[in-house]
C-alpha cells in the first residue's frame, strides 16, 4: 500500500534475541522469517532495558494494596518503578512504529490474560497486561498490537498484517492532515471498512464529507479512531459477502446471466464455508480484467496485504 517498509516493534525474544530470564529466546517462525520480509523490526526488551540482567530471577505481576506491581518475590525486589522509568524514556521514540508484536504471557510484554497473583500469593487470575504493553497501548491507542502466539491463528495473522499496512499509510495522513488526503484515504479503504464493520462504515462516510466542528487534525483523528476500531476485529464471512455482493452490483450491466449466476453461486458457496475467500475474489478479478472499474480496482479490499504471505488463501 505504501512504498517504504513499515517499521514494527517486536519483543526482542520473539525475533530470537537471547534476552529471556533463562538466557533463552522465544523465536516465532512467522514473525522472524515471513513477517521480516515485509517490515523492518525495532526489537525491544523492556526487562533488559529497565536494567535487569540475563539470566535473572523470574518476575510476576502481583497485587500490592490497590496496585498491580512487577515483583521478584523470591528476592523481595519491586521492579515497577524501573519499568515505568524505562517506559517513559522509550515510548516517545516509538511514534514511527506501524505495529508491535509482543510476547504472550510475560508480565512485561503480554497483551492479555497475563497472570496476576493475589497479594498473599495464594491465588491468581489471568486478566492482566504486561506493564510495558499497557503503557505502549495507552500512549499509542491506534497502534496495531498483537501477541506472538495469536499470530499462529491465520485469521488474526491476516488481520494484524492488514492493520499494520493501513496504519502505516494512515501515519502519512496524520503527519500531513488535509481534507483532500482524508477523502483519498477513505475512498481507497471504503470497502475494507464495510467488510469489517458496517455501522462504522455508515458513520465514517458522512464524517469525511461533512463540515466538522473542529480542526482537520481532530477530524482525521476521529476518523482514524473509527477506522482502526473497525479493523481491530477480523471481517466475518458475512462482512465479506456483503462487500462481494456490493462489488457484484457494479457489473450488472456488463456480465451476462450465466456469469452473474456463477459469481453469485461462488459468493454464496464462500458464505456457506464451502469455498475460501480467494474463490469469489478470483471471479471478481477475472471480470474486472474484462470490464475495468477504476473505483473497484483502487479498493484496498482487493489487495489488503502483500501477496507473498498468501494470507487470504487460508480464509
Ligand atoms: Fe524481554 Fe519481553 Fe521477551 Fe521478556 S517477553 S524477554 S521482557 S522481550
PDB file of C-alpha atoms and ligand atoms in Angstrom:
ATOM      1  CA  UNK A   1       0.000   0.000   0.000  1.00  0.00           C
ATOM      2  CA  UNK A   2       2.860   2.385   0.721  1.00  0.00           C
ATOM      3  CA  UNK A   3       6.290   2.466  -0.890  1.00  0.00           C
ATOM      4  CA  UNK A   4       8.501   2.455   2.200  1.00  0.00           C
ATOM      5  CA  UNK A   5       8.539  -0.519   4.548  1.00  0.00           C
ATOM      6  CA  UNK A   6       6.600  -0.251   7.800  1.00  0.00           C
ATOM      7  CA  UNK A   7       8.679  -0.428  10.977  1.00  0.00           C
ATOM      8  CA  UNK A   8       7.188  -2.807  13.516  1.00  0.00           C
ATOM      9  CA  UNK A   9       8.227  -3.040  17.161  1.00  0.00           C
ATOM     10  CA  UNK A  10       8.757  -6.528  18.488  1.00  0.00           C
ATOM     11  CA  UNK A  11       9.570  -8.112  21.827  1.00  0.00           C
ATOM     12  CA  UNK A  12      13.242  -8.922  21.287  1.00  0.00           C
ATOM     13  CA  UNK A  13      12.934 -12.572  22.360  1.00  0.00           C
ATOM     14  CA  UNK A  14      10.314 -13.156  19.616  1.00  0.00           C
ATOM     15  CA  UNK A  15      12.961 -12.461  16.937  1.00  0.00           C
ATOM     16  CA  UNK A  16      15.483 -14.787  18.564  1.00  0.00           C
ATOM     17  CA  UNK A  17      17.427 -12.472  20.854  1.00  0.00           C
ATOM     18  CA  UNK A  18      18.568 -14.357  23.950  1.00  0.00           C
ATOM     19  CA  UNK A  19      17.152 -11.909  26.451  1.00  0.00           C
ATOM     20  CA  UNK A  20      14.782 -14.070  28.487  1.00  0.00           C
ATOM     21  CA  UNK A  21      15.231 -14.721  32.211  1.00  0.00           C
ATOM     22  CA  UNK A  22      16.879 -18.079  31.412  1.00  0.00           C
ATOM     23  CA  UNK A  23      19.095 -16.649  28.612  1.00  0.00           C
ATOM     24  CA  UNK A  24      16.826 -18.256  26.028  1.00  0.00           C
ATOM     25  CA  UNK A  25      14.606 -16.767  23.350  1.00  0.00           C
ATOM     26  CA  UNK A  26      11.103 -17.379  22.032  1.00  0.00           C
ATOM     27  CA  UNK A  27      11.633 -17.078  18.300  1.00  0.00           C
ATOM     28  CA  UNK A  28       8.457 -17.089  16.234  1.00  0.00           C
ATOM     29  CA  UNK A  29       8.947 -18.609  12.803  1.00  0.00           C
ATOM     30  CA  UNK A  30       6.207 -16.480  11.264  1.00  0.00           C
ATOM     31  CA  UNK A  31       7.489 -13.229  12.751  1.00  0.00           C
ATOM     32  CA  UNK A  32      11.202 -13.839  12.284  1.00  0.00           C
ATOM     33  CA  UNK A  33      11.017 -15.397   8.818  1.00  0.00           C
ATOM     34  CA  UNK A  34       7.871 -14.322   6.998  1.00  0.00           C
ATOM     35  CA  UNK A  35       6.881 -11.010   8.538  1.00  0.00           C
ATOM     36  CA  UNK A  36      10.532  -9.912   8.394  1.00  0.00           C
ATOM     37  CA  UNK A  37      10.291  -9.867   4.579  1.00  0.00           C
ATOM     38  CA  UNK A  38       7.631  -7.155   4.699  1.00  0.00           C
ATOM     39  CA  UNK A  39       8.658  -4.912   7.565  1.00  0.00           C
ATOM     40  CA  UNK A  40      11.710  -3.638   9.392  1.00  0.00           C
ATOM     41  CA  UNK A  41      11.840  -4.559  13.057  1.00  0.00           C
ATOM     42  CA  UNK A  42      12.594  -2.460  16.096  1.00  0.00           C
ATOM     43  CA  UNK A  43      13.324  -5.087  18.796  1.00  0.00           C
ATOM     44  CA  UNK A  44      12.730  -4.030  22.391  1.00  0.00           C
ATOM     45  CA  UNK A  45      13.285  -5.989  25.604  1.00  0.00           C
ATOM     46  CA  UNK A  46      11.690  -3.947  28.392  1.00  0.00           C
ATOM     47  CA  UNK A  47      13.210  -6.072  31.161  1.00  0.00           C
ATOM     48  CA  UNK A  48      16.751  -5.710  29.849  1.00  0.00           C
ATOM     49  CA  UNK A  49      16.025  -2.075  29.010  1.00  0.00           C
ATOM     50  CA  UNK A  50      14.937  -1.361  32.562  1.00  0.00           C
ATOM     51  CA  UNK A  51      18.194  -2.699  33.913  1.00  0.00           C
ATOM     52  CA  UNK A  52      17.611  -6.389  34.596  1.00  0.00           C
ATOM     53  CA  UNK A  53      20.413  -8.798  33.704  1.00  0.00           C
ATOM     54  CA  UNK A  54      20.163 -12.145  31.967  1.00  0.00           C
ATOM     55  CA  UNK A  55      19.941 -14.694  33.471  1.00  0.00           C
ATOM     56  CA  UNK A  56      17.620 -13.242  36.122  1.00  0.00           C
ATOM     57  CA  UNK A  57      15.058 -14.469  38.638  1.00  0.00           C
ATOM     58  CA  UNK A  58      11.510 -14.863  37.339  1.00  0.00           C
ATOM     59  CA  UNK A  59       9.197 -11.936  37.955  1.00  0.00           C
ATOM     60  CA  UNK A  60       5.421 -11.694  38.045  1.00  0.00           C
ATOM     61  CA  UNK A  61       2.561  -9.271  38.399  1.00  0.00           C
ATOM     62  CA  UNK A  62       1.171  -9.197  41.926  1.00  0.00           C
ATOM     63  CA  UNK A  63      -1.406  -7.100  43.728  1.00  0.00           C
ATOM     64  CA  UNK A  64       0.150  -4.887  46.384  1.00  0.00           C
ATOM     65  CA  UNK A  65      -2.594  -2.895  48.063  1.00  0.00           C
ATOM     66  CA  UNK A  66      -4.551  -1.178  45.287  1.00  0.00           C
ATOM     67  CA  UNK A  67      -1.815  -1.565  42.669  1.00  0.00           C
ATOM     68  CA  UNK A  68      -0.510  -4.280  40.385  1.00  0.00           C
ATOM     69  CA  UNK A  69       3.270  -4.353  40.807  1.00  0.00           C
ATOM     70  CA  UNK A  70       6.053  -6.120  38.909  1.00  0.00           C
ATOM     71  CA  UNK A  71       7.674  -8.290  41.553  1.00  0.00           C
ATOM     72  CA  UNK A  72      10.655 -10.546  42.048  1.00  0.00           C
ATOM     73  CA  UNK A  73       9.062 -12.165  45.066  1.00  0.00           C
ATOM     74  CA  UNK A  74      11.891 -14.579  45.707  1.00  0.00           C
ATOM     75  CA  UNK A  75      14.335 -11.744  46.318  1.00  0.00           C
ATOM     76  CA  UNK A  76      11.740  -9.179  47.521  1.00  0.00           C
ATOM     77  CA  UNK A  77      12.541  -6.721  44.728  1.00  0.00           C
ATOM     78  CA  UNK A  78       9.862  -4.462  43.216  1.00  0.00           C
ATOM     79  CA  UNK A  79      10.733  -3.650  39.572  1.00  0.00           C
ATOM     80  CA  UNK A  80       7.667  -1.482  38.898  1.00  0.00           C
ATOM     81  CA  UNK A  81       9.350   1.907  39.167  1.00  0.00           C
ATOM     82  CA  UNK A  82      12.328   0.961  36.998  1.00  0.00           C
ATOM     83  CA  UNK A  83       9.956  -0.448  34.363  1.00  0.00           C
ATOM     84  CA  UNK A  84       7.869   2.744  34.466  1.00  0.00           C
ATOM     85  CA  UNK A  85      11.025   4.838  34.032  1.00  0.00           C
ATOM     86  CA  UNK A  86      12.047   2.708  31.036  1.00  0.00           C
ATOM     87  CA  UNK A  87       8.580   3.155  29.517  1.00  0.00           C
ATOM     88  CA  UNK A  88       8.697   6.932  29.963  1.00  0.00           C
ATOM     89  CA  UNK A  89      12.108   7.050  28.362  1.00  0.00           C
ATOM     90  CA  UNK A  90      11.490   4.803  25.332  1.00  0.00           C
ATOM     91  CA  UNK A  91       7.853   5.382  24.369  1.00  0.00           C
ATOM     92  CA  UNK A  92       8.274   8.906  22.923  1.00  0.00           C
ATOM     93  CA  UNK A  93      10.814   7.463  20.472  1.00  0.00           C
ATOM     94  CA  UNK A  94       8.383   4.848  19.096  1.00  0.00           C
ATOM     95  CA  UNK A  95       5.893   7.122  17.329  1.00  0.00           C
ATOM     96  CA  UNK A  96       7.172   5.950  13.923  1.00  0.00           C
ATOM     97  CA  UNK A  97       6.152   2.332  14.518  1.00  0.00           C
ATOM     98  CA  UNK A  98       3.283   0.923  12.461  1.00  0.00           C
ATOM     99  CA  UNK A  99       2.624  -2.065  14.719  1.00  0.00           C
ATOM    100  CA  UNK A 100       4.020  -4.081  17.601  1.00  0.00           C
ATOM    101  CA  UNK A 101       4.304  -7.839  18.160  1.00  0.00           C
ATOM    102  CA  UNK A 102       4.553  -8.588  21.860  1.00  0.00           C
ATOM    103  CA  UNK A 103       5.440 -11.802  23.661  1.00  0.00           C
ATOM    104  CA  UNK A 104       2.442 -13.506  25.260  1.00  0.00           C
ATOM    105  CA  UNK A 105       2.126 -14.238  28.993  1.00  0.00           C
ATOM    106  CA  UNK A 106       5.069 -12.032  30.000  1.00  0.00           C
ATOM    107  CA  UNK A 107       4.455  -9.701  32.982  1.00  0.00           C
ATOM    108  CA  UNK A 108       6.228  -7.020  30.945  1.00  0.00           C
ATOM    109  CA  UNK A 109       5.171  -7.724  27.338  1.00  0.00           C
ATOM    110  CA  UNK A 110       1.950  -9.801  27.460  1.00  0.00           C
ATOM    111  CA  UNK A 111      -1.118  -8.156  25.946  1.00  0.00           C
ATOM    112  CA  UNK A 112      -3.924 -10.124  27.553  1.00  0.00           C
ATOM    113  CA  UNK A 113      -4.652 -12.824  30.112  1.00  0.00           C
ATOM    114  CA  UNK A 114      -1.329 -12.294  31.888  1.00  0.00           C
ATOM    115  CA  UNK A 115      -1.265 -13.940  35.324  1.00  0.00           C
ATOM    116  CA  UNK A 116      -1.775 -11.550  38.240  1.00  0.00           C
ATOM    117  CA  UNK A 117      -1.077 -13.108  41.621  1.00  0.00           C
ATOM    118  CA  UNK A 118      -3.094 -12.111  44.681  1.00  0.00           C
ATOM    119  CA  UNK A 119      -1.375 -10.124  47.385  1.00  0.00           C
ATOM    120  CA  UNK A 120      -0.932 -13.123  49.682  1.00  0.00           C
ATOM    121  CA  UNK A 121       0.494 -15.156  46.790  1.00  0.00           C
ATOM    122  CA  UNK A 122      -2.131 -17.885  47.218  1.00  0.00           C
ATOM    123  CA  UNK A 123      -4.194 -17.423  44.087  1.00  0.00           C
ATOM    124  CA  UNK A 124      -4.031 -15.786  40.680  1.00  0.00           C
ATOM    125  CA  UNK A 125      -6.244 -14.532  37.888  1.00  0.00           C
ATOM    126  CA  UNK A 126      -5.331 -14.421  34.219  1.00  0.00           C
ATOM    127  CA  UNK A 127      -6.638 -10.965  33.455  1.00  0.00           C
ATOM    128  CA  UNK A 128      -3.529  -8.761  33.439  1.00  0.00           C
ATOM    129  CA  UNK A 129      -1.431  -6.970  30.857  1.00  0.00           C
ATOM    130  CA  UNK A 130       2.339  -6.572  30.898  1.00  0.00           C
ATOM    131  CA  UNK A 131       3.460  -3.186  32.189  1.00  0.00           C
ATOM    132  CA  UNK A 132       5.344  -2.240  29.031  1.00  0.00           C
ATOM    133  CA  UNK A 133       2.490  -3.200  26.718  1.00  0.00           C
ATOM    134  CA  UNK A 134      -0.016  -1.437  28.958  1.00  0.00           C
ATOM    135  CA  UNK A 135       1.970   1.807  28.662  1.00  0.00           C
ATOM    136  CA  UNK A 136       2.534   1.277  24.904  1.00  0.00           C
ATOM    137  CA  UNK A 137      -1.191   0.837  24.190  1.00  0.00           C
ATOM    138  CA  UNK A 138      -2.136   3.817  26.364  1.00  0.00           C
ATOM    139  CA  UNK A 139       0.313   6.108  24.592  1.00  0.00           C
ATOM    140  CA  UNK A 140      -0.492   4.849  21.061  1.00  0.00           C
ATOM    141  CA  UNK A 141      -4.161   3.781  21.129  1.00  0.00           C
ATOM    142  CA  UNK A 142      -4.365   3.401  17.321  1.00  0.00           C
ATOM    143  CA  UNK A 143      -1.231   1.257  17.032  1.00  0.00           C
ATOM    144  CA  UNK A 144      -1.934  -2.353  15.959  1.00  0.00           C
ATOM    145  CA  UNK A 145      -0.593  -4.612  18.723  1.00  0.00           C
ATOM    146  CA  UNK A 146      -0.700  -8.406  18.665  1.00  0.00           C
ATOM    147  CA  UNK A 147       0.819 -11.304  20.594  1.00  0.00           C
ATOM    148  CA  UNK A 148       3.228 -13.792  19.030  1.00  0.00           C
ATOM    149  CA  UNK A 149       1.046 -16.792  19.896  1.00  0.00           C
ATOM    150  CA  UNK A 150      -2.146 -15.286  18.499  1.00  0.00           C
ATOM    151  CA  UNK A 151      -0.368 -14.791  15.161  1.00  0.00           C
ATOM    152  CA  UNK A 152      -0.464 -18.566  14.699  1.00  0.00           C
ATOM    153  CA  UNK A 153      -4.193 -18.107  14.068  1.00  0.00           C
ATOM    154  CA  UNK A 154      -4.376 -17.396  10.330  1.00  0.00           C
ATOM    155  CA  UNK A 155      -7.361 -15.106  10.641  1.00  0.00           C
ATOM    156  CA  UNK A 156      -5.686 -12.982  13.328  1.00  0.00           C
ATOM    157  CA  UNK A 157      -2.428 -13.060  11.363  1.00  0.00           C
ATOM    158  CA  UNK A 158      -4.083 -11.708   8.224  1.00  0.00           C
ATOM    159  CA  UNK A 159      -5.871  -9.082  10.249  1.00  0.00           C
ATOM    160  CA  UNK A 160      -2.734  -7.924  12.037  1.00  0.00           C
ATOM    161  CA  UNK A 161      -0.753  -7.523   8.800  1.00  0.00           C
ATOM    162  CA  UNK A 162      -3.703  -5.687   7.266  1.00  0.00           C
ATOM    163  CA  UNK A 163      -3.910  -3.302  10.247  1.00  0.00           C
ATOM    164  CA  UNK A 164      -0.163  -2.633  10.069  1.00  0.00           C
ATOM    165  CA  UNK A 165      -0.387  -1.787   6.360  1.00  0.00           C
ATOM    166  CA  UNK A 166      -3.406   0.512   6.814  1.00  0.00           C
ATOM    167  CA  UNK A 167      -1.931   2.206   9.874  1.00  0.00           C
ATOM    168  CA  UNK A 168       1.374   2.708   8.066  1.00  0.00           C
ATOM    169  CA  UNK A 169      -0.486   4.590   5.374  1.00  0.00           C
ATOM    170  CA  UNK A 170      -2.536   6.472   7.972  1.00  0.00           C
ATOM    171  CA  UNK A 171       0.689   7.775   9.527  1.00  0.00           C
ATOM    172  CA  UNK A 172       1.291   9.860   6.386  1.00  0.00           C
ATOM    173  CA  UNK A 173      -2.176  11.349   6.793  1.00  0.00           C
ATOM    174  CA  UNK A 174      -1.537  12.021  10.488  1.00  0.00           C
ATOM    175  CA  UNK A 175       1.734  13.784   9.618  1.00  0.00           C
ATOM    176  CA  UNK A 176       0.041  15.944   6.946  1.00  0.00           C
ATOM    177  CA  UNK A 177      -3.688  16.042   7.638  1.00  0.00           C
ATOM    178  CA  UNK A 178      -5.701  17.568   4.799  1.00  0.00           C
ATOM    179  CA  UNK A 179      -9.310  17.208   3.687  1.00  0.00           C
ATOM    180  CA  UNK A 180      -8.108  16.012   0.289  1.00  0.00           C
ATOM    181  CA  UNK A 181      -5.859  13.393   1.906  1.00  0.00           C
ATOM    182  CA  UNK A 182      -8.667  12.177   4.145  1.00  0.00           C
ATOM    183  CA  UNK A 183     -11.053  11.859   1.198  1.00  0.00           C
ATOM    184  CA  UNK A 184      -8.481   9.881  -0.805  1.00  0.00           C
ATOM    185  CA  UNK A 185      -7.723   7.608   2.169  1.00  0.00           C
ATOM    186  CA  UNK A 186     -11.402   6.911   2.782  1.00  0.00           C
ATOM    187  CA  UNK A 187     -12.121   6.309  -0.876  1.00  0.00           C
ATOM    188  CA  UNK A 188      -9.380   3.696  -1.092  1.00  0.00           C
ATOM    189  CA  UNK A 189     -10.342   1.835   2.107  1.00  0.00           C
ATOM    190  CA  UNK A 190     -14.121   2.143   1.888  1.00  0.00           C
ATOM    191  CA  UNK A 191     -14.887  -1.480   1.093  1.00  0.00           C
ATOM    192  CA  UNK A 192     -12.378  -2.743   3.632  1.00  0.00           C
ATOM    193  CA  UNK A 193     -14.223  -0.705   6.239  1.00  0.00           C
ATOM    194  CA  UNK A 194     -17.558  -2.063   5.048  1.00  0.00           C
ATOM    195  CA  UNK A 195     -16.300  -5.657   5.280  1.00  0.00           C
ATOM    196  CA  UNK A 196     -15.172  -5.164   8.865  1.00  0.00           C
ATOM    197  CA  UNK A 197     -17.876  -3.022  10.384  1.00  0.00           C
ATOM    198  CA  UNK A 198     -20.938  -1.771   8.543  1.00  0.00           C
ATOM    199  CA  UNK A 199     -22.199   0.561  11.322  1.00  0.00           C
ATOM    200  CA  UNK A 200     -18.815   2.336  11.415  1.00  0.00           C
ATOM    201  CA  UNK A 201     -18.772   2.441   7.606  1.00  0.00           C
ATOM    202  CA  UNK A 202     -22.103   4.283   7.774  1.00  0.00           C
ATOM    203  CA  UNK A 203     -20.797   6.702  10.408  1.00  0.00           C
ATOM    204  CA  UNK A 204     -17.408   7.472   8.901  1.00  0.00           C
ATOM    205  CA  UNK A 205     -18.540   8.106   5.313  1.00  0.00           C
ATOM    206  CA  UNK A 206     -20.700  11.120   6.292  1.00  0.00           C
ATOM    207  CA  UNK A 207     -17.994  12.329   8.687  1.00  0.00           C
ATOM    208  CA  UNK A 208     -15.463  12.533   5.851  1.00  0.00           C
ATOM    209  CA  UNK A 209     -17.718  14.533   3.549  1.00  0.00           C
ATOM    210  CA  UNK A 210     -19.334  16.907   6.015  1.00  0.00           C
ATOM    211  CA  UNK A 211     -18.353  20.045   7.895  1.00  0.00           C
ATOM    212  CA  UNK A 212     -16.558  19.177  11.113  1.00  0.00           C
ATOM    213  CA  UNK A 213     -16.756  21.151  14.320  1.00  0.00           C
ATOM    214  CA  UNK A 214     -13.009  21.216  14.929  1.00  0.00           C
ATOM    215  CA  UNK A 215      -9.647  21.268  13.180  1.00  0.00           C
ATOM    216  CA  UNK A 216      -8.640  18.967  10.322  1.00  0.00           C
ATOM    217  CA  UNK A 217      -6.249  17.243  12.762  1.00  0.00           C
ATOM    218  CA  UNK A 218      -9.202  16.451  15.026  1.00  0.00           C
ATOM    219  CA  UNK A 219     -11.292  15.280  12.096  1.00  0.00           C
ATOM    220  CA  UNK A 220      -8.545  12.926  10.895  1.00  0.00           C
ATOM    221  CA  UNK A 221      -8.053  11.667  14.451  1.00  0.00           C
ATOM    222  CA  UNK A 222     -11.789  10.981  14.868  1.00  0.00           C
ATOM    223  CA  UNK A 223     -11.899   9.195  11.524  1.00  0.00           C
ATOM    224  CA  UNK A 224      -8.831   7.054  12.201  1.00  0.00           C
ATOM    225  CA  UNK A 225     -10.070   6.079  15.648  1.00  0.00           C
ATOM    226  CA  UNK A 226     -13.189   4.708  13.953  1.00  0.00           C
ATOM    227  CA  UNK A 227     -11.229   3.049  11.142  1.00  0.00           C
ATOM    228  CA  UNK A 228      -8.747   1.276  13.440  1.00  0.00           C
ATOM    229  CA  UNK A 229     -11.572   0.240  15.763  1.00  0.00           C
ATOM    230  CA  UNK A 230     -13.387  -1.273  12.772  1.00  0.00           C
ATOM    231  CA  UNK A 231     -10.275  -3.170  11.676  1.00  0.00           C
ATOM    232  CA  UNK A 232      -9.474  -4.399  15.192  1.00  0.00           C
ATOM    233  CA  UNK A 233     -11.655  -7.446  14.587  1.00  0.00           C
ATOM    234  CA  UNK A 234     -11.271  -9.664  11.503  1.00  0.00           C
ATOM    235  CA  UNK A 235     -14.031  -9.376   8.912  1.00  0.00           C
ATOM    236  CA  UNK A 236     -16.590 -12.162   9.102  1.00  0.00           C
ATOM    237  CA  UNK A 237     -17.860 -14.252   6.192  1.00  0.00           C
ATOM    238  CA  UNK A 238     -20.999 -12.176   6.395  1.00  0.00           C
ATOM    239  CA  UNK A 239     -18.993  -8.950   6.085  1.00  0.00           C
ATOM    240  CA  UNK A 240     -17.039 -10.243   3.096  1.00  0.00           C
ATOM    241  CA  UNK A 241     -20.252 -11.484   1.482  1.00  0.00           C
ATOM    242  CA  UNK A 242     -21.769  -8.034   1.890  1.00  0.00           C
ATOM    243  CA  UNK A 243     -18.809  -6.436   0.095  1.00  0.00           C
ATOM    244  CA  UNK A 244     -18.671  -9.058  -2.638  1.00  0.00           C
ATOM    245  CA  UNK A 245     -22.363  -8.538  -3.385  1.00  0.00           C
ATOM    246  CA  UNK A 246     -21.758  -4.786  -3.376  1.00  0.00           C
ATOM    247  CA  UNK A 247     -18.988  -5.260  -5.962  1.00  0.00           C
ATOM    248  CA  UNK A 248     -21.231  -7.575  -7.964  1.00  0.00           C
ATOM    249  CA  UNK A 249     -23.660  -4.672  -8.388  1.00  0.00           C
ATOM    250  CA  UNK A 250     -21.049  -2.723 -10.334  1.00  0.00           C
ATOM    251  CA  UNK A 251     -21.056  -5.340 -13.101  1.00  0.00           C
ATOM    252  CA  UNK A 252     -24.782  -5.804 -13.522  1.00  0.00           C
ATOM    253  CA  UNK A 253     -24.829  -4.091 -16.910  1.00  0.00           C
ATOM    254  CA  UNK A 254     -21.665  -5.821 -18.143  1.00  0.00           C
ATOM    255  CA  UNK A 255     -21.897  -9.532 -17.498  1.00  0.00           C
ATOM    256  CA  UNK A 256     -24.470 -11.963 -18.855  1.00  0.00           C
ATOM    257  CA  UNK A 257     -26.913 -14.037 -16.831  1.00  0.00           C
ATOM    258  CA  UNK A 258     -24.602 -17.084 -16.772  1.00  0.00           C
ATOM    259  CA  UNK A 259     -21.665 -15.105 -15.379  1.00  0.00           C
ATOM    260  CA  UNK A 260     -23.916 -13.379 -12.858  1.00  0.00           C
ATOM    261  CA  UNK A 261     -25.114 -16.753 -11.654  1.00  0.00           C
ATOM    262  CA  UNK A 262     -21.573 -18.106 -11.442  1.00  0.00           C
ATOM    263  CA  UNK A 263     -20.423 -15.110  -9.358  1.00  0.00           C
ATOM    264  CA  UNK A 264     -23.499 -15.332  -7.137  1.00  0.00           C
ATOM    265  CA  UNK A 265     -23.039 -19.085  -6.609  1.00  0.00           C
ATOM    266  CA  UNK A 266     -19.356 -18.602  -5.756  1.00  0.00           C
ATOM    267  CA  UNK A 267     -20.151 -15.865  -3.255  1.00  0.00           C
ATOM    268  CA  UNK A 268     -22.833 -17.978  -1.592  1.00  0.00           C
ATOM    269  CA  UNK A 269     -20.566 -21.045  -1.502  1.00  0.00           C
ATOM    270  CA  UNK A 270     -17.956 -18.873   0.222  1.00  0.00           C
ATOM    271  CA  UNK A 271     -20.539 -17.621   2.680  1.00  0.00           C
ATOM    272  CA  UNK A 272     -21.588 -21.204   3.464  1.00  0.00           C
ATOM    273  CA  UNK A 273     -17.957 -22.137   4.145  1.00  0.00           C
ATOM    274  CA  UNK A 274     -17.585 -24.424   1.127  1.00  0.00           C
ATOM    275  CA  UNK A 275     -15.030 -22.207  -0.666  1.00  0.00           C
ATOM    276  CA  UNK A 276     -12.232 -19.934   0.553  1.00  0.00           C
ATOM    277  CA  UNK A 277     -12.403 -16.175   0.071  1.00  0.00           C
ATOM    278  CA  UNK A 278      -9.951 -16.436  -2.807  1.00  0.00           C
ATOM    279  CA  UNK A 279     -12.609 -18.166  -4.940  1.00  0.00           C
ATOM    280  CA  UNK A 280     -15.106 -15.279  -5.317  1.00  0.00           C
ATOM    281  CA  UNK A 281     -12.199 -12.795  -5.387  1.00  0.00           C
ATOM    282  CA  UNK A 282     -10.689 -14.659  -8.330  1.00  0.00           C
ATOM    283  CA  UNK A 283     -14.021 -14.472 -10.193  1.00  0.00           C
ATOM    284  CA  UNK A 284     -14.197 -10.725  -9.459  1.00  0.00           C
ATOM    285  CA  UNK A 285     -10.616 -10.228 -10.719  1.00  0.00           C
ATOM    286  CA  UNK A 286     -11.450 -12.149 -13.880  1.00  0.00           C
ATOM    287  CA  UNK A 287     -14.478  -9.961 -14.570  1.00  0.00           C
ATOM    288  CA  UNK A 288     -12.560  -6.791 -13.704  1.00  0.00           C
ATOM    289  CA  UNK A 289      -9.916  -7.678 -16.287  1.00  0.00           C
ATOM    290  CA  UNK A 290     -12.586  -7.516 -18.971  1.00  0.00           C
ATOM    291  CA  UNK A 291     -14.705  -4.689 -17.553  1.00  0.00           C
ATOM    292  CA  UNK A 292     -12.343  -2.291 -15.766  1.00  0.00           C
ATOM    293  CA  UNK A 293     -13.876  -0.267 -12.950  1.00  0.00           C
ATOM    294  CA  UNK A 294     -11.282   2.158 -11.580  1.00  0.00           C
ATOM    295  CA  UNK A 295     -13.172   2.708  -8.304  1.00  0.00           C
ATOM    296  CA  UNK A 296     -13.243  -1.032  -7.572  1.00  0.00           C
ATOM    297  CA  UNK A 297      -9.699  -1.670  -8.793  1.00  0.00           C
ATOM    298  CA  UNK A 298      -8.375   1.004  -6.434  1.00  0.00           C
ATOM    299  CA  UNK A 299     -10.008  -0.557  -3.405  1.00  0.00           C
ATOM    300  CA  UNK A 300      -7.513  -1.844  -0.842  1.00  0.00           C
ATOM    301  CA  UNK A 301     -10.110  -4.537  -0.108  1.00  0.00           C
ATOM    302  CA  UNK A 302      -8.948  -6.467  -3.151  1.00  0.00           C
ATOM    303  CA  UNK A 303      -5.272  -6.483  -2.081  1.00  0.00           C
ATOM    304  CA  UNK A 304      -5.111  -5.568   1.604  1.00  0.00           C
ATOM    305  CA  UNK A 305      -1.920  -7.477   2.423  1.00  0.00           C
ATOM    306  CA  UNK A 306       1.235  -8.222   0.434  1.00  0.00           C
ATOM    307  CA  UNK A 307       0.681 -11.248  -1.756  1.00  0.00           C
ATOM    308  CA  UNK A 308       3.863 -13.110  -0.784  1.00  0.00           C
ATOM    309  CA  UNK A 309       2.266 -14.066   2.544  1.00  0.00           C
ATOM    310  CA  UNK A 310      -0.706 -15.605   0.702  1.00  0.00           C
ATOM    311  CA  UNK A 311      -2.774 -14.791   3.769  1.00  0.00           C
ATOM    312  CA  UNK A 312      -6.178 -14.838   2.136  1.00  0.00           C
ATOM    313  CA  UNK A 313      -5.646 -18.289   0.659  1.00  0.00           C
ATOM    314  CA  UNK A 314      -6.460 -19.661   4.088  1.00  0.00           C
ATOM    315  CA  UNK A 315      -9.601 -17.692   4.868  1.00  0.00           C
TER     316      UNK A 315
HETATM  317 FE1  LIG B   1      12.255  -9.239  27.189  1.00  0.00          FE
HETATM  318 FE2  LIG B   1       9.606  -9.023  26.782  1.00  0.00          FE
HETATM  319 FE3  LIG B   1      10.919 -11.144  25.883  1.00  0.00          FE
HETATM  320 FE4  LIG B   1      10.572 -10.805  28.497  1.00  0.00          FE
HETATM  321  S1  LIG B   1       8.970 -11.162  26.960  1.00  0.00           S
HETATM  322  S2  LIG B   1      12.450 -11.429  27.463  1.00  0.00           S
HETATM  323  S3  LIG B   1      10.712  -8.593  28.649  1.00  0.00           S
HETATM  324  S4  LIG B   1      11.241  -9.043  25.219  1.00  0.00           S
END
